[in-house]
Amino acid sequence: MLAIHGISKCYGQTVALHPATISFIAGKTTALIGPSGCGKSTLLRLLVGLIPPDQGIIQFDGEELREDNLQAIRRRLGYVIQEGGLFPHLTARDNISLMASRLDWSDSQIDERLSELCSLTKFPRDGLNRFPAELSGGQRQRVSLMRALMLRPKVLLLDEPLGALDPLIRADLQRDLREIFRAAEATVILVTHDMGEAAYLADSIVLMRAGKIVQQGLFQDLWRQPADEYVTEFINAQRSPLETMTVEGEAQ
Amino acid sequence: MNSNVSNRARKSDLCKRAQSAGWSQRQTEAGYSRPGGVMAIMLMILLIGMLGCGDQEVRFGAKLFPESQILAEMLWHLSTSAGGEGPRPKSVGDTRVVWKALLEGEIDAYVDYTGTIREETLRSENLTTDAEVRTALASRGILMSDSLGFNNTYAIGMLESEAARLGISKISDLTQHPDLKFGFSTAFVDRQDCWPALQSSYGLPQTDVSSMEHAIAYSALADGAIDVLDLYSTDAELASETYRRLEDDRGVFPEYNAVLLYRQDFAEAHPEIIKELLTLVGRISEEEMQRLNTRVKVDNKVAVRVAGDFLISEFPELRPQIQQQFRQRDTSLAQRIGEATLDHLSLVGVSLLAAVLVGVPSGVISARYQRLGQIVLAAVGIVQTIPALALLVMLMVPLSYLEVTSIGAIPAILALFLYSLLPIVRNTVTGLQSIPPAVRESATALGLTSFDQLRFVELPLASRTIMAGIKTAAVINVGFATLGALIGAGGYGEPIMQGITSQNYGLIMEGALAAAGLAVVVQLLFEGLELFVVPKGLRITTAK
C-alpha cells in the first residue's frame, strides 16, 4: 500500500532522517514513536510531500510519488496535525467539505458523507455550522479527522493528533480513534511520543531515535525482545508514575 | 495633426464629466453593498469615459490667480454673447499647464503676458521682439492678439510705513539697506530677467532672499518676516495705501503686456467669436485691472460677476445678454460643492480601483516569490517618496509623448494610482505571510490546487489586512487628490487653490472641510465594507 525505500532528509548540516526503508502494512495502523527530534514528524511530512526527500522513493499503491502526481495522491491521503490546522474563516462543515466541493461532489453526496462522519467521530451535527473558534479542542480534532476522512482516503496520516488535548478528552478521543481507524479501513500512520497511545492504537510500532529506526514490530516484540537497551529504557521511562508508586507501596 | 490631438483631448475631458454623472447615478442605485458591484460600476464608468463624445464647444482656460480668472470669464461672456457654446472657464494650473492645454486643444484661448511667453514658455528660442514672438507662436498654430491695454510687469514693493521710515522710494535706494529681508515668488528668483537682472543692474547687496508663493508673501510682509517682496503691477494690494511700489529707476523689468492667445484652427472655424474676443484689445488699463483684482481679492466678489460688470460698463449693448448669463450661470454653494465632490470621487474611485486591480495581484506574487517581492516593494516605496507635485509634473512628460492628454483627470488619476500601490501591495504581502504555517500546510495536504489555496484559504485569511491597506490608500487619496487642481483635474483642490491665490479663507475652508469630511465618510464606508469582505469566522472574538 505505502512503502518508502531509502528515504533521507537533511536540513543544512543536520541529518533529520537517515536512509530509511519501511513497508507499511495495508489496512493496519503503524505508530512512529520516539523522542522529540527523532525524525518521526519529518518522515510523516515526507509522506505527504510537504517536503521533498534528498534521496529515495516513496511508493503509494505501487505508484512513485512525483511532482506531477503529488496533488492527485494527496487527495487519496488524509492528514491530521496536532492543532488541527483548521481554516478559521470556514465553518466546520465548510472545512470538511471544501475539497469535496472543489471536486464537484453534489450537495446530497456531501450531506450523506457528513452524516456518516458525524456518527463515526461522535460529533454533534449542529456543531457543523460553528466556526473553529467556537469549538472545544477535542471537537476541533474531530472536525480535523472528518476533514481528513471526507474523501474516503486509503491512507490516513496523523501527527500527534492528541498532543494538545486535556487528559480526559484525550482518553475519550483515544478510545474513539481505534474504532474510527477500524471503520475507515485505511492504512494508518500515527506519529506520537506516547508508548501507551502507540500500544493501544497501533498494530505495529516503529521506534526511532536521532533520525534512525531502532526497532520495528509489535509492542510485545519491543517489550520482550528489545533490539538494544534504548528500547527498554524508552518504554520504562514512559511507565506511569502512578503505577510505580503502587509497586513501591506493595513492596513495603 | 493638431485637430486630431484636439479632438482626442476634448473627448477625455468630456469623459471626465460623463464619469462623474455616471458615478452619481450608480452610487444611489447600487450603493456600496458589494465590492464586486462597485468594481463593475467603476469599470463601466471608465469605458463610458473612453468611448465618448465629440462636439464643437468653445473652451477657455485660466491660471490659478484671480486676474487670469477674471480675464477668462470676460472671454467666456463675450463668446457666449456671440453665440459660442461652452462651459465656464477652468483654472487649469500654472503657465506651463495652461500653455500645454492650449497646444493640445483642451482649450481654445486664454490670456497670457508677452514677457511670460518670451522668458518662460518659449525661453529656449531667445525671442526679443513681439514680432518674433508672434512668428514663433504661429509656427505652433497659435495666434496672438495686440495688448489688451495693460502691462502687468514685475515690481518691487514694501510696506508704505516701512518705506517711509527708511526713506526708500526707488529700487536703487535699496543698496543703502543691505540688512533687508527679501521674499520673492519662485518664478521671480529663477527668471533671468527678474532677480538675477535686478541684482546685477542695481548691485543689490542683500543676501537674505527666500522664495515663496506670491499670495503668501503679502502675509509674510505684514508679519515682518520679510521686508521686500516682488509684486505684479496690477496687484489689488497696490490699490491701497498700505504698500509702496518702488520705482524701477533703471528700467530693468521687461514688458508683460496682456495678450489673447488662441488656436488658429479655432479662429478659422469661429471667426465671429474671435472677432468678439478681440474687442477687448486696448480696453483694459493697468488701473482698471488693479480695480478688478481688488473686487475679487478684497471684496470677495466672484470673478464671473466682476468680469461681467466690467463688460457691461465697457460695452453697454451687451447688458441684456450678460445679465441673462448671470442668471443662468451663477452657481450656489451646494452646486459647487456637489460638482467638486463628483470630480473628487471619480479621481479617488478610479485610481483606487486600478490600484486594487494591480496592487493585490502584485502583493500575491511578491509574497510567493520573495526575491521579486523585495524589488516590487522597493519600487512602490520609492514612488511614495516622490513629492506629489513633482510626481504630477514628472508624469506630464511621458504622457505628452504618448499623445495622451497631459493635464486634467488622467495624469491626476495616474499619480493617485501610483501613490495607492504601496499600502495595498505591502498589506497584501503582510496579510499572506502572517497566515499560520499549520493552516497553509493543511490546505496543501488536502490536495487543493495553488489557485484554490489562494482563493479559498489565503486571500480570505489575509482579507482584513488587505482591506486595511485599501482603506489607508483611499483616505490618503482623498487628501492627495486636492493637488489635482494644480493640473486642472478639478475636485476639492480647486476652491482651495483659488482661495489661496485670492486670499479668500471661505473658499479654502470650503475645499478643506469638504475633503476632511469625505475622508471620514470614506473611512466609515470601508469599515462597513469590511463586514462584507472579511469572513465572519475571522470576526469571532469569543474563543473556546
Coordinates of C-alpha atoms in Angstrom, one line a residue, chain B residues 176-508:
Chain B
Q176 CA 21.8 101.5 1.3
H177 CA 20.0 98.9 3.4
P178 CA 21.8 95.6 3.0
D179 CA 20.0 94.0 6.0
L180 CA 16.6 94.0 4.5
K181 CA 15.0 90.5 4.0
F182 CA 13.7 89.7 0.6
G183 CA 10.8 87.3 -0.1
F184 CA 10.2 86.6 -3.8
S185 CA 8.0 84.2 -5.8
T186 CA 9.8 81.2 -7.1
A187 CA 9.5 82.3 -10.7
F188 CA 10.9 85.7 -9.9
V189 CA 14.0 84.2 -8.4
D190 CA 14.5 81.9 -11.3
R191 CA 13.9 84.1 -14.3
Q192 CA 16.9 85.6 -15.8
D193 CA 15.1 88.9 -16.4
C194 CA 13.9 89.2 -12.8
W195 CA 16.0 88.8 -9.7
P196 CA 19.3 88.0 -11.4
A197 CA 18.9 91.0 -13.7
L198 CA 17.8 93.2 -10.8
Q199 CA 20.7 92.1 -8.6
S200 CA 23.4 92.8 -11.2
S201 CA 21.9 96.1 -12.7
Y202 CA 21.4 97.7 -9.3
G203 CA 24.3 95.9 -7.5
L204 CA 21.9 94.9 -4.6
P205 CA 23.9 93.6 -1.6
Q206 CA 21.1 91.7 0.2
T207 CA 21.8 88.0 0.9
D208 CA 18.7 87.1 2.8
V209 CA 16.5 86.1 -0.1
S210 CA 13.8 83.4 0.2
S211 CA 11.3 82.2 -2.3
M212 CA 7.6 81.6 -1.5
E213 CA 4.1 81.6 -3.0
H214 CA 3.2 85.1 -4.2
A215 CA -0.1 85.2 -2.2
I216 CA 1.7 84.2 1.0
A217 CA 4.4 86.9 0.6
Y218 CA 1.9 89.6 1.5
S219 CA 1.1 87.9 4.8
A220 CA 4.9 87.4 5.4
L221 CA 5.4 91.1 4.8
A222 CA 2.6 92.1 7.2
D223 CA 4.1 89.8 9.9
G224 CA 7.6 91.3 9.4
A225 CA 9.0 88.0 8.3
I226 CA 10.2 89.8 5.1
D227 CA 10.7 93.5 4.3
V228 CA 10.6 93.5 0.5
L229 CA 8.6 91.5 -2.0
D230 CA 8.1 91.2 -5.7
L231 CA 4.7 92.1 -7.0
Y232 CA 2.7 92.4 -10.1
S233 CA 1.9 95.9 -11.2
T234 CA -1.8 95.1 -11.3
D235 CA -1.9 93.5 -7.8
A236 CA -5.0 94.5 -5.9
E237 CA -2.8 95.4 -2.9
L238 CA -1.3 98.3 -4.8
A239 CA -4.6 100.0 -4.9
S240 CA -4.5 100.5 -1.2
E241 CA -2.2 102.9 0.7
T242 CA -0.6 100.0 2.7
Y243 CA 2.1 99.2 0.1
R244 CA 4.6 101.3 -1.8
R245 CA 5.8 100.3 -5.2
L246 CA 9.4 101.2 -5.7
E247 CA 10.3 102.9 -8.9
D248 CA 12.3 100.8 -11.4
D249 CA 14.7 103.8 -11.9
R250 CA 17.0 101.8 -14.2
G251 CA 14.2 100.3 -16.3
V252 CA 15.2 96.7 -15.7
F253 CA 11.8 95.0 -15.8
P254 CA 10.6 94.0 -19.3
E255 CA 7.2 94.4 -20.6
Y256 CA 4.5 91.9 -19.7
N257 CA 1.7 93.0 -21.9
A258 CA -1.5 91.1 -21.5
V259 CA -2.4 89.4 -24.9
L260 CA -5.0 86.9 -26.0
L261 CA -3.5 83.6 -27.2
Y262 CA -5.8 81.5 -29.4
R263 CA -5.7 78.5 -31.7
Q264 CA -5.5 79.1 -35.4
D265 CA -7.8 76.2 -36.2
F266 CA -10.4 77.7 -33.8
A267 CA -10.1 81.1 -35.3
E268 CA -10.8 79.6 -38.8
A269 CA -13.8 77.7 -37.5
H270 CA -15.3 80.5 -35.5
P271 CA -14.3 83.9 -36.9
E272 CA -17.3 85.6 -35.4
I273 CA -16.3 84.5 -31.8
I274 CA -12.7 85.6 -32.3
K275 CA -13.9 89.0 -33.6
E276 CA -15.9 89.4 -30.5
L277 CA -13.0 88.4 -28.2
L278 CA -10.6 90.8 -29.9
T279 CA -12.8 93.8 -29.0
L280 CA -11.0 93.6 -25.6
V281 CA -7.8 94.7 -27.2
G282 CA -6.7 98.1 -25.8
R283 CA -9.7 98.3 -23.5
I284 CA -8.3 97.4 -20.0
S285 CA -5.9 99.9 -18.4
E286 CA -3.4 99.0 -15.6
E287 CA -5.6 100.9 -13.0
E288 CA -8.7 99.2 -14.3
M289 CA -7.1 95.8 -13.9
Q290 CA -6.0 96.7 -10.4
R291 CA -9.5 97.7 -9.5
L292 CA -11.0 94.4 -10.9
N293 CA -8.4 92.4 -8.9
T294 CA -9.4 94.3 -5.8
R295 CA -13.0 93.4 -6.3
V296 CA -12.2 89.7 -6.3
K297 CA -9.4 89.7 -3.7
V298 CA -10.6 92.3 -1.3
D299 CA -14.3 92.5 -1.8
N300 CA -14.6 88.7 -2.3
K301 CA -16.8 89.0 -5.5
V302 CA -16.8 86.1 -7.9
A303 CA -14.7 86.5 -11.0
V304 CA -17.5 85.8 -13.4
R305 CA -19.5 88.7 -11.9
V306 CA -16.6 91.1 -11.8
A307 CA -15.8 90.3 -15.4
G308 CA -19.5 90.8 -16.4
D309 CA -19.8 94.1 -14.6
F310 CA -16.8 95.4 -16.4
L311 CA -18.0 94.3 -19.8
I312 CA -21.4 95.9 -19.2
S313 CA -19.8 99.2 -18.3
E314 CA -17.4 99.0 -21.3
F315 CA -19.9 97.6 -23.8
P316 CA -23.4 98.7 -22.7
E317 CA -25.0 96.9 -25.7
L318 CA -24.1 93.6 -24.1
R319 CA -26.0 94.3 -20.9
P320 CA -29.1 92.1 -21.6
Q321 CA -27.0 89.0 -22.7
I322 CA -24.6 89.2 -19.8
Q323 CA -27.4 89.7 -17.2
Q324 CA -29.0 86.6 -18.8
Q325 CA -25.8 84.7 -18.3
F326 CA -25.5 85.8 -14.7
R327 CA -28.9 84.2 -14.1
Q328 CA -28.0 81.0 -15.9
R329 CA -24.5 80.5 -14.6
D330 CA -24.4 81.7 -11.1
T331 CA -23.8 78.6 -9.1
S332 CA -24.8 78.1 -5.5
L333 CA -22.5 76.8 -2.8
A334 CA -24.3 73.4 -2.7
Q335 CA -24.0 73.1 -6.5
R336 CA -20.3 74.0 -6.4
I337 CA -19.5 71.5 -3.6
G338 CA -21.6 68.9 -5.4
E339 CA -19.7 69.2 -8.6
A340 CA -16.3 69.3 -6.8
T341 CA -17.4 66.2 -4.8
L342 CA -18.2 64.3 -8.0
D343 CA -14.9 65.3 -9.6
H344 CA -13.1 64.3 -6.4
L345 CA -14.8 61.0 -6.0
S346 CA -14.1 60.0 -9.6
L347 CA -10.4 60.8 -9.1
V348 CA -10.2 58.8 -5.9
G349 CA -12.5 56.0 -7.1
V350 CA -11.0 55.3 -10.4
S351 CA -7.4 55.5 -9.2
L352 CA -8.2 53.3 -6.2
L353 CA -9.9 50.7 -8.3
A354 CA -6.9 50.5 -10.6
A355 CA -4.6 50.3 -7.6
V356 CA -6.6 47.4 -6.2
L357 CA -6.6 45.5 -9.5
V358 CA -2.9 45.9 -9.9
G359 CA -1.8 46.0 -6.2
V360 CA -3.4 42.9 -4.8
P361 CA -2.1 40.6 -7.6
S362 CA 1.4 42.2 -7.2
G363 CA 1.2 41.5 -3.5
V364 CA 0.3 37.9 -4.1
I365 CA 3.2 37.4 -6.5
S366 CA 5.5 39.3 -4.1
A367 CA 4.5 37.1 -1.2
R368 CA 5.2 33.9 -3.2
Y369 CA 8.5 34.9 -4.8
Q370 CA 10.3 36.8 -2.1
R371 CA 13.2 38.0 -4.1
L372 CA 10.9 39.5 -6.7
G373 CA 8.7 40.8 -3.9
Q374 CA 11.5 42.8 -2.4
I375 CA 12.1 44.5 -5.7
V376 CA 8.4 45.3 -6.1
L377 CA 8.1 46.7 -2.6
A378 CA 11.2 48.8 -3.1
A379 CA 9.8 50.2 -6.4
V380 CA 6.4 51.1 -4.9
G381 CA 8.1 52.5 -1.9
I382 CA 10.3 54.8 -4.0
V383 CA 7.2 56.2 -5.8
Q384 CA 5.8 57.0 -2.4
T385 CA 8.8 59.2 -1.5
I386 CA 8.4 61.4 -4.6
P387 CA 6.6 64.6 -3.6
A388 CA 3.1 64.8 -5.0
L389 CA 3.7 67.9 -7.0
A390 CA 6.9 66.5 -8.5
L391 CA 5.2 63.3 -9.4
L392 CA 2.4 65.2 -11.2
V393 CA 4.9 67.1 -13.3
M394 CA 7.1 64.1 -13.9
L395 CA 4.0 62.2 -15.3
M396 CA 3.2 65.1 -17.7
V397 CA 6.4 64.3 -19.8
P398 CA 5.8 60.7 -20.7
L399 CA 2.1 61.3 -21.2
S400 CA 2.7 64.1 -23.7
Y401 CA 5.0 61.8 -25.6
L402 CA 2.3 59.2 -25.7
E403 CA 0.0 61.9 -27.1
V404 CA -2.3 61.3 -24.2
T405 CA -3.6 64.4 -22.6
S406 CA -1.1 65.5 -20.0
I407 CA -3.4 67.7 -18.0
G408 CA -6.7 67.1 -16.3
A409 CA -8.0 63.9 -14.7
I410 CA -5.9 61.3 -16.4
P411 CA -2.4 62.3 -15.0
A412 CA -4.0 63.0 -11.6
I413 CA -5.6 59.6 -11.6
L414 CA -2.3 58.1 -12.7
A415 CA -0.4 59.8 -9.8
L416 CA -3.0 58.8 -7.2
F417 CA -2.9 55.2 -8.6
L418 CA 0.9 55.1 -8.1
Y419 CA 0.6 56.5 -4.5
S420 CA -2.1 53.9 -3.6
L421 CA 0.1 51.0 -4.6
L422 CA 2.4 50.9 -1.6
P423 CA -0.2 50.4 1.2
I424 CA -2.1 47.9 -0.9
V425 CA 0.9 45.8 -2.0
R426 CA 2.5 45.9 1.4
N427 CA -0.6 44.9 3.3
T428 CA -1.3 42.1 0.8
V429 CA 2.2 40.7 1.4
T430 CA 2.0 41.1 5.1
G431 CA -1.5 39.5 5.3
L432 CA -0.4 36.5 3.3
Q433 CA 2.8 36.0 5.1
S434 CA 1.2 36.1 8.5
I435 CA -1.0 33.0 7.8
P436 CA 0.0 30.3 10.3
P437 CA 2.1 27.6 8.6
A438 CA -0.1 24.8 10.0
V439 CA -3.1 26.3 8.2
R440 CA -1.2 26.7 5.0
E441 CA 0.1 23.1 5.2
S442 CA -3.3 21.8 5.8
A443 CA -4.5 23.4 2.6
T444 CA -1.6 21.9 0.7
A445 CA -2.1 18.5 2.2
L446 CA -5.8 18.5 1.3
G447 CA -4.7 18.5 -2.4
L448 CA -6.1 21.9 -3.2
T449 CA -4.5 23.5 -6.3
S450 CA -2.4 26.5 -5.5
F451 CA -5.0 28.8 -7.1
D452 CA -7.7 27.2 -4.9
Q453 CA -5.5 27.6 -1.9
L454 CA -5.1 31.3 -2.7
R455 CA -8.8 31.8 -3.4
F456 CA -10.4 29.8 -0.6
V457 CA -7.8 29.9 2.2
E458 CA -5.1 32.5 1.8
L459 CA -6.9 35.6 0.5
P460 CA -9.9 35.2 2.9
L461 CA -7.5 34.9 5.8
A462 CA -5.5 37.9 4.6
S463 CA -8.6 39.9 3.8
R464 CA -8.7 42.0 6.9
T465 CA -5.1 43.2 6.4
I466 CA -5.6 43.8 2.7
M467 CA -8.8 45.8 3.4
A468 CA -6.9 47.9 5.9
G469 CA -4.3 48.7 3.2
I470 CA -7.0 49.7 0.7
K471 CA -8.7 51.8 3.3
T472 CA -5.4 53.6 4.1
A473 CA -4.8 54.2 0.4
A474 CA -8.4 55.6 0.0
V475 CA -8.1 58.0 2.8
I476 CA -4.7 59.2 1.7
N477 CA -6.0 59.6 -1.8
V478 CA -8.8 61.9 -0.7
G479 CA -6.1 64.2 0.6
F480 CA -3.7 63.9 -2.3
A481 CA -6.5 64.4 -4.8
T482 CA -6.7 68.1 -3.8
L483 CA -3.4 68.6 -5.5
G484 CA -5.1 67.5 -8.8
A485 CA -6.3 71.1 -9.1
L486 CA -2.8 72.1 -10.0
I487 CA -3.2 70.3 -13.3
G488 CA -6.8 71.1 -13.9
A489 CA -8.3 67.9 -12.6
G490 CA -10.9 69.7 -10.5
G491 CA -12.2 68.4 -7.2
Y492 CA -11.9 70.0 -3.8
G493 CA -8.4 71.3 -4.6
E494 CA -10.0 73.9 -6.9
P495 CA -11.6 76.1 -4.2
I496 CA -8.5 75.6 -2.0
M497 CA -6.2 76.9 -4.8
Q498 CA -8.5 79.7 -5.7
G499 CA -8.8 80.6 -2.0
I500 CA -5.1 80.7 -1.6
T501 CA -4.4 82.9 -4.6
S502 CA -7.3 85.3 -3.8
Q503 CA -6.7 85.1 0.0
N504 CA -10.3 84.1 0.4
Y505 CA -10.4 81.9 3.5
G506 CA -14.0 80.9 3.0
L507 CA -13.1 79.2 -0.3
I508 CA -10.1 77.5 1.4

